[in-house]
Amino acid sequence: NIVIVTLSKGDIDNIKALPGLATSQSDSFLSVSSGLVEDMSSNGAVSIPPTAPLQASRFTGDTERPTLLEWALDLDSGELVLTFSETVQSSSFTPDQSTLQNSFSTSIRSLTLSGGTWPRVDTTNIVYALSNSDLNTLKRFRDIATVQTNTFISFTEDLVRDNAGNRVVPIPSTSARRVSMVTPDSTAPVLIGFLLDLEGYTLTLMFSETVTASSLSVLDIILQDSPSAPTRSVTLSAGSFTSSSDSETIVVQLSEEDFNAISAAYPLGSDRMFTYLSVAAGAITDTSGNPSLPIPSESALLSSSVTEDLTRPSLSGFDLNVDSGVLTMTFSETVNLSSLIISELVLQNLPSS
């Protein structure tokens, strides 16, 4: 007269996912219908309605610690998926107790996770969206999280608990768990903003993800005075360059030629509302080799900020041709010819008055 039912793993996981159910004898009740079972004379069982359920006469709680079965990393979506042996309590998940590392034991590159997000749903999986900072840090390095053989995880027992309060079995950094799958980044980087500093001779480019600085082609960058149909524009020359490291932010040092061309293309660069940027496709690549998307001159990107040139121009030299009566002056930067006041010039015969 005793029937033993072995619950499926799915049913056990579903039970563990429901807070306040089957955590002790006091919240473990059973209701049954008459169709549950028959005796040897085909009499159906006496039903026990949900309004008057039968309490468990004995209860053995969950004492088994959850373990990590496998994990996967998707660099395109920026998600890390941890699969455990049983339902875990999502609210107990503490990402900064976990570390990604590039080898099984003696790692030379590692990253402790922080700042990401995850759904607060209790299941056997934790789907963790890496923070932009962590994701771009991984993309910046070339010796971690690029293939299975350099992608491992370690964590302490405080990473997560099940709903019975059992801590996860830790995975130490000396025997880290290799990833089951690494999905590479296949998304093209996009220029999302830029700053023009004419005082500092710099153009700062801000991208949607880490890009390879050395892949930048400055010849593909055009500054223009309107979002479409510009009247004044400047294509950067090969003299402008960047010495930035791989990052989401790349600083271009403008050449004197490009600075003077911008200064001469007034109103370009005089105000944020007269400063736009267009760029050709593939002007730069991300660290996975994906070429950047174009920004056409018909829908150019508005500058986030413009710092005006506040440095006063200085006369650096002059040539005087008495025969032709021509005085040629060379200044430190492009000057506004209409502002020239001839009466301010004094020609003298000695180096001091």
Coordinates of C-alpha atoms in Angstrom, one line a residue, residues 26-185:
S26 CA 4.9 23.4 6.9
D27 CA 4.6 24.3 3.2
S28 CA 4.4 20.8 1.7
F29 CA 0.8 19.7 1.0
L30 CA -0.7 17.3 -1.5
S31 CA -4.1 17.2 -3.2
V32 CA -5.3 14.4 -5.5
S33 CA -8.3 13.5 -7.7
S34 CA -10.1 10.2 -7.6
G35 CA -8.5 9.3 -10.8
L36 CA -5.0 9.1 -9.2
V37 CA -5.1 5.3 -8.7
E38 CA -7.4 2.3 -8.3
D39 CA -7.3 -0.6 -5.9
M40 CA -7.3 -4.2 -7.1
S41 CA -11.1 -4.0 -7.3
S42 CA -11.0 -1.0 -9.6
N43 CA -12.2 1.4 -6.9
G44 CA -10.9 4.9 -7.5
A45 CA -8.9 6.7 -4.8
V46 CA -10.6 9.0 -2.4
S47 CA -10.0 12.6 -3.7
I48 CA -8.3 15.1 -1.5
P49 CA -9.3 18.6 -2.6
P50 CA -7.0 21.6 -2.7
T51 CA -9.2 23.3 -0.1
A52 CA -8.2 20.5 2.4
P53 CA -4.9 19.1 1.2
L54 CA -2.9 16.5 3.0
Q55 CA 0.2 17.7 4.8
A56 CA 3.5 15.8 4.4
S57 CA 4.1 13.4 7.4
R58 CA 7.8 13.7 6.8
F59 CA 10.0 16.2 4.9
T60 CA 13.6 16.0 3.8
G61 CA 14.9 19.3 2.6
D62 CA 17.3 20.1 -0.2
T63 CA 20.9 19.8 1.1
E64 CA 22.6 19.3 -2.3
R65 CA 24.8 22.1 -3.5
P66 CA 24.3 23.3 -7.1
T67 CA 27.1 22.8 -9.5
L68 CA 28.0 24.4 -12.8
L69 CA 27.3 22.0 -15.7
E70 CA 28.5 24.2 -18.5
W71 CA 28.8 27.8 -19.7
A72 CA 28.8 29.8 -22.9
L73 CA 30.0 33.2 -23.9
D74 CA 28.5 35.3 -26.8
L75 CA 30.6 38.3 -27.7
D76 CA 28.1 39.4 -30.3
S77 CA 25.2 39.7 -27.9
G78 CA 27.4 40.3 -24.9
E79 CA 25.8 37.5 -22.9
L80 CA 27.3 34.9 -20.6
V81 CA 25.1 31.9 -19.9
L82 CA 25.7 29.7 -16.8
T83 CA 23.9 26.4 -16.6
F84 CA 23.6 24.7 -13.2
S85 CA 22.6 21.3 -12.0
E86 CA 19.5 22.6 -10.4
T87 CA 17.3 25.8 -10.1
V88 CA 19.2 28.6 -8.5
Q89 CA 18.0 31.8 -6.8
S90 CA 18.6 34.6 -9.3
S91 CA 18.5 37.3 -6.6
S92 CA 21.5 35.6 -4.9
F93 CA 23.6 35.8 -8.0
T94 CA 26.8 37.9 -7.3
P95 CA 28.8 38.4 -10.6
D96 CA 31.8 39.9 -8.9
Q97 CA 32.5 36.5 -7.3
S98 CA 33.3 35.2 -10.8
T99 CA 36.4 35.7 -12.9
L100 CA 37.1 35.1 -16.6
Q101 CA 40.6 33.9 -17.3
N102 CA 42.7 32.8 -20.3
S103 CA 44.0 29.5 -19.0
F104 CA 43.0 26.5 -16.8
S105 CA 45.3 27.4 -13.9
T106 CA 48.1 29.9 -14.4
S107 CA 46.4 32.7 -16.2
I108 CA 48.2 35.8 -17.4
R109 CA 45.0 37.6 -18.2
S110 CA 41.8 37.7 -16.2
L111 CA 38.7 39.8 -15.6
T112 CA 36.5 39.9 -12.6
L113 CA 32.9 40.6 -13.7
S114 CA 31.0 43.6 -12.5
G115 CA 28.1 45.9 -13.5
G116 CA 26.1 43.6 -15.7
T117 CA 22.4 42.7 -15.6
W118 CA 20.4 39.5 -15.5
P119 CA 16.7 38.5 -15.4
R120 CA 15.4 37.9 -11.8
V121 CA 13.8 34.6 -12.7
D122 CA 14.7 31.4 -10.8
T123 CA 15.7 28.7 -13.3
T124 CA 18.7 26.4 -13.9
N125 CA 20.3 29.1 -16.1
I126 CA 21.7 32.5 -15.4
V127 CA 21.8 34.7 -18.5
Y128 CA 24.1 37.5 -17.6
A129 CA 24.5 40.5 -19.9
L130 CA 28.0 41.8 -19.5
S131 CA 28.5 45.5 -18.8
N132 CA 29.8 47.6 -21.7
S133 CA 33.0 48.2 -19.7
D134 CA 33.6 44.4 -19.2
L135 CA 32.7 43.5 -22.8
N136 CA 35.0 46.2 -24.2
T137 CA 37.8 45.1 -21.9
L138 CA 37.5 41.6 -23.2
K139 CA 37.5 42.9 -26.8
R140 CA 40.5 45.0 -26.1
F141 CA 42.7 42.0 -25.2
R142 CA 43.6 39.5 -27.9
D143 CA 44.6 36.7 -25.5
I144 CA 41.3 36.0 -23.7
A145 CA 37.8 35.1 -24.7
T146 CA 38.6 34.7 -28.4
V147 CA 38.4 30.9 -28.7
Q148 CA 37.5 28.0 -26.4
T149 CA 41.2 27.3 -25.5
N150 CA 41.7 30.7 -23.9
T151 CA 38.3 31.1 -22.2
F152 CA 37.8 29.8 -18.7
I153 CA 35.8 30.8 -15.6
S154 CA 36.4 30.5 -11.9
F155 CA 34.2 31.6 -9.0
T156 CA 33.7 31.4 -5.2
E157 CA 30.9 29.6 -3.4
D158 CA 29.2 33.0 -3.0
L159 CA 28.5 33.3 -6.7
V160 CA 24.9 31.9 -6.3
R161 CA 22.7 29.8 -4.1
D162 CA 19.7 27.6 -4.6
N163 CA 16.3 28.4 -3.0
A164 CA 17.2 26.2 0.0
G165 CA 20.2 28.5 0.7
N166 CA 22.8 25.9 -0.5
R167 CA 25.9 27.7 -1.9
V168 CA 27.2 26.7 -5.3
V169 CA 30.2 24.3 -5.4
P170 CA 33.1 26.7 -6.2
I171 CA 35.5 26.5 -9.1
P172 CA 39.0 27.7 -8.1
S173 CA 41.2 29.7 -10.4
T174 CA 43.8 26.9 -10.2
S175 CA 41.3 24.5 -12.0
A176 CA 39.0 26.8 -14.0
R177 CA 36.2 25.5 -16.2
R178 CA 36.6 25.9 -19.9
V179 CA 33.8 27.5 -21.9
S180 CA 31.5 25.2 -23.9
M181 CA 31.1 27.7 -26.7
V182 CA 32.4 31.1 -27.7
T183 CA 30.3 33.0 -30.2
P184 CA 32.5 35.6 -31.9
D185 CA 31.6 39.3 -32.4

